[in-house]
Amino acid sequence: MADGVAVHAAADALIEHLGADMVLVGDDVERYCRDWHGDVTTGALAVIRPRSTADVSAAVTAVASLGLSIVPQGGNTGLVLGATPDQPLAQVVLSLERMTAVRRIDVDDFSAVVEAGCILSEFKDKVEAAGLFFPLALGAQGSCRIGGNVSTNAGGINVLRYGMMRELVLGLEVVLPDGTVFEGLSTLRKDNRGVDLKQLFIGAEGTLGIVTAVAVKLLPPVEQVATALVGLASLSDAIALYRRARRDCCDLLSAFEFMPPVAFTLAREAMPDLAMPISGDYPAYVLMEIGGSGLVDIEDLMQRFLEGVMEEELVLDGVIASSKAQSRNLWLFREGMNEGQAKRGAHLRTDLSVPLSRLAEFVDQSEAAVMKALPDCLCVSYGHVGDGNVHLNVLPPAGLPRAELDAFLYKAKSVINDVLDTFGGSISAEHGIGRLKKADFLARIPDVQAGLLSAVKHAIDPKLMMNPGCQLNFTAD
Amino acid sequence: MADGVAVHAAADALIEHLGADMVLVGDDVERYCRDWHGDVTTGALAVIRPRSTADVSAAVTAVASLGLSIVPQGGNTGLVLGATPDQPLAQVVLSLERMTAVRRIDVDDFSAVVEAGCILSEFKDKVEAAGLFFPLALGAQGSCRIGGNVSTNAGGINVLRYGMMRELVLGLEVVLPDGTVFEGLSTLRKDNRGVDLKQLFIGAEGTLGIVTAVAVKLLPPVEQVATALVGLASLSDAIALYRRARRDCCDLLSAFEFMPPVAFTLAREAMPDLAMPISGDYPAYVLMEIGGSGLVDIEDLMQRFLEGVMEEELVLDGVIASSKAQSRNLWLFREGMNEGQAKRGAHLRTDLSVPLSRLAEFVDQSEAAVMKALPDCLCVSYGHVGDGNVHLNVLPPAGLPRAELDAFLYKAKSVINDVLDTFGGSISAEHGIGRLKKADFLARIPDVQAGLLSAVKHAIDPKLMMNPGCQLNFTAD
């Protein structure tokens, strides 16, 4: 498949099988072949854009008959190169972007069925209009698509209360590598008929099949929200505050985000007009949110909680948003700090988890090791610390030439991963493996797990045509 | 393996491989070969009782070398014949009852690691002593073992708030059919490294490997509980009450059990001294519980909730337990109704789920169909209706001879399943498939799912030696 003539012939054959409406070739494929950060640009033999599950099935069959492979793609907002080809001349991207229907919202069942290509925020809006709530909340929610959320088992800011995407899925419709359709769109809340096959496709990053529709749990609407930003003496105190909040707030805590002081600097680099929400400088900050419906007075709960922890001096200072606008302003800092990092250019992004009880120790040790190895760097550690999840990012000094920059990023990652390994941590708390983390993943996976993954892959995708190169390298057994 | 000499030789060989301490033969195997209800008694070539994961691994290897197969067993409290042999001369039971250690409880991480043979209530007590809470709650919790809870993906009364066992598992240690050990006892809260292999073993009923230890989530202790028993006009109103309670009680609802009026009759047949908790007769009853820790006043919440729904006449009458003893008394009715059914002798037990919005309609239709086909029966429909899960049991008239009884039970089940199929329901909401429900399961499973299950089974257990006869029938591909 390496030469141009064969590539053209294969693209022509796809158009012949599937019709010109479904297949993009040439320059039109470019926008499907750049990753979210714009760090990597690749290519694809074609992009297939089905409008229905039957189209996906036909596409899989056609691609298989040509000996090509498929890279499934949702919103292409993933952070680990799971949805962009690594063999542009032998791979087609299959984009779900035309399958956007919300098939149904069952208010009385607290459930919905939605096609894989529906954009997360559009789905959430429709659910809200129906009087319910879908809790998955990500920075990329205006662009990511719900099928990608399933395939990457997306996390985000509400995981500590509502779980990852896996815990929100009731059923799946999946086109398998042989073109048949796994019809599992049940909305039953409890269904315990043996091995739960749908679990295999959640987090599989399209390596076992193509998710075409999803049945999800919905929740009562969040009628009251209380958001607070507090200053503390240390990350360790922030974790103590989390443990305290889980008990005192009766498991109604829906977000608990740690930020270092530099968050404010970074946020204001991206959003210069942002008003400082809290006076005084503290070594650590937490943005926390409690939410609920009905008869519990959420704002009163937050007030009493903060009074208690301030009296004990666990929290040094704090503000509670008393309006939606104020709450939005607090969250802007959290979002702005990401934009500020992006504005400073390429840097190491990580997505690590360790046991909660050792998170502070891990961040201290990692930052010290990075600072020692790379004295000119800036460490920015923040994230969903209630889950033991931290994004320990490392920014290089400005103006490094490309080769030095690459060496810097590699060194920073290696130093952090070495510390991480001594804590029994995960190199991917929520982002997945894709192609970006594959080498680090494979270097750490025990032989028994690798053998099982390979056995499952060969059993379900014997031609190894579904997103090869993602998660695992397959060789003959 | 069918003749006595060969059986003795195989048993002797097991003892030689594993030592006499680990292997029971002869009469000692009997108590492992009766099901929980005492409906079925079978046999086994031997019972292996390992004391460690290494023992389990050695046992699997020894059994494989003799061409036998293994039926893993926890507390043997399952309701679907998943843990008792169906080929007594070719199967050994592997009981986890000697692996009972709680390996650790990490209070600061809200997690624990426990061996498969630990009895659920003993584990819960240890967690409580450490100041935390493990929410799985089953009638059998004084006998069932945590490995069995994983392998059957156990449900119970707290599912609507905390999920099935699957949602409580953080990690697993599993001995695979080739004797190797899947070491996945991580207690990380978030770990998104691709396909999540542990999911395969949850609910697999020992058909893919033997769960030897489990890492689970723990929760803040439930410091306050409010229990109420209410009377309503219909099951339909009970479901409306559930929807209302989820919103009004801010998702703090931990149990919501529906009972018909006959529940009180049955409970008092088993426990004649039980005091009637509520005056007046109502067509439907709900036992509900709200629980939590910290700063939310749970009793006040229950009070205000009930005031609201009584004012609107959705609830006709109700009592709130104002002490632990009173709460215990309310739950005794729920437990007593099961004992009362058991006292009346063999009857049809079901464990069905349908979409919540259609549950009342389903129960009405099913009961009418059963009454029409079997006019002398008594239908007892109750259960965790908040999850769409109902135990629609059918009691025969007293004194039926065995053959007529069997025909009665078969007829009742067939009539109910026919109605269930028109509602897109599940024949097993929480109990699993085992051997008891296998035929009904296989009659309903689409070919694509059956093919996938078979592919996964062959990939992980190519010799088909793990609990053959449970869940699926395997034939040559």
Coordinates of C-alpha atoms in Angstrom, one line a residue, chain B residues 9-20 23 62 66:
Chain B
A9 CA -7.1 -42.3 40.8
A10 CA -7.8 -38.7 39.9
A11 CA -8.6 -37.8 43.5
D12 CA -5.4 -39.5 44.7
A13 CA -3.4 -37.7 42.1
L14 CA -4.8 -34.4 43.3
I15 CA -3.8 -35.2 46.9
E16 CA -0.3 -36.2 45.6
H17 CA 0.1 -32.9 43.8
L18 CA -1.4 -30.6 46.4
G19 CA -1.1 -32.4 49.7
A20 CA -3.9 -33.9 51.9
V23 CA -7.9 -31.7 49.2
A62 CA -2.8 -29.7 38.8
L66 CA -5.4 -34.3 35.0

